[in-house]
């Protein structure tokens, strides 16, 4: 795999998730293990630019792919999260930011959501499109503000 | 996770051959299977990864239908311009399911075989006839708020959880299956089985059968169609009740109607009785209610899910009313 721009060669058993391969084998600990069931989004990474839950991805299926984690992200969202107080404990933040980057790319590509078909990104739509990322501190207002600022 | 062998399928023949062996499962997006394996509910010895097979495109069919490869991702299908124009109910159903990340991973073929979200199925400490035949069903007298009310048996009241399948049921989709004996076509209505006394047997597929495509026939009425999903929170939750509906009205009379329900049955539930009552009759609220109540007349409720009968009726009526109002504009 190519992880954050560097080629990473590793041998893993088929049952090792992409999340565990990144964290335990490569020491890339930005993606967090929350629920380990695809429900919380803390493990979100970009695979060839597309956001996925790395906990449900088997590493072996991502052979040759380009994986981007929070460590490989240089994006105005990082600053915006700080400015808008978009985190408290910070555990979900790396997944939130990776997910938001993937989400903004999906919206820019004209992909619809359950809230709206096209057009400018509304706050309601940000909430819908980001609903796969949970924040137990409830920092949603700051997260939405940060995303709105960067998207606008 | 329990160790297993992994095979990356090079072609469909070898995939089908390998999967015909006991203890073998196909791996697509993994969003449901990997989760169930981690919980110890699924315990395959071998996974055959089919994601490298060439079934990842949406193609036009002669006559105006669409052929959807089984490996098309849910997000890709939801965004497909042809689906959004000709079958909006399908795009809406896909977009109402799971989250952005999961839709980017999940495949159409995998979604057809998504297993129930019944909490007792997921909890290996509970009795579940679907997970362990003959062990009983803790849902019958337990927390059954999410459970089914139509097509159930005394052995199982689990729901089929897929939103996509409810839309496909309304659209008369046909599933293309490649098995050891060759390729065959199975109407979606015949793919999923009701639980009866064998709730562990969920489909009519046989060992080695690989779903390769889903075909949508042309359904002109589907240009005006809708998926309406009712759940405990605004997003990212399974349906309590969902309705997939397409309605064609001329001069106040229903000339075509397709209606399917989710969240209420162990399979995507085509509401044939309601359709029969509606077709050829007046398109008004009284008729919508009469049809919905007739469809739900067979409901077998439990303490926790009795509310689903009235919720299903009102959701059907509301969805048809909206489509009818749009038609009148």
PDB file of C-alpha atoms in Angstrom, chain B residues 248 252-257 275-283:
ATOM      1  CA  UNK B 248     -49.223   6.786 -12.068  1.00  0.00           C
ATOM      2  CA  UNK B 252     -57.907  10.925 -11.013  1.00  0.00           C
ATOM      3  CA  UNK B 253     -57.636   7.164 -11.567  1.00  0.00           C
ATOM      4  CA  UNK B 254     -54.682   4.977 -10.599  1.00  0.00           C
ATOM      5  CA  UNK B 255     -53.276   3.508 -13.821  1.00  0.00           C
ATOM      6  CA  UNK B 256     -50.138   1.974 -12.299  1.00  0.00           C
ATOM      7  CA  UNK B 257     -48.908   1.561  -8.745  1.00  0.00           C
ATOM      8  CA  UNK B 275     -51.725  -2.609  -5.225  1.00  0.00           C
ATOM      9  CA  UNK B 276     -54.676  -4.766  -6.284  1.00  0.00           C
ATOM     10  CA  UNK B 277     -57.115  -2.546  -4.410  1.00  0.00           C
ATOM     11  CA  UNK B 278     -55.596   0.669  -5.739  1.00  0.00           C
ATOM     12  CA  UNK B 279     -55.207  -0.207  -9.398  1.00  0.00           C
ATOM     13  CA  UNK B 280     -58.041   1.189 -11.516  1.00  0.00           C
ATOM     14  CA  UNK B 281     -59.615   2.973  -8.576  1.00  0.00           C
ATOM     15  CA  UNK B 282     -59.786   6.588  -7.507  1.00  0.00           C
ATOM     16  CA  UNK B 283     -56.530   8.171  -6.386  1.00  0.00           C
TER      17      UNK B 283
END
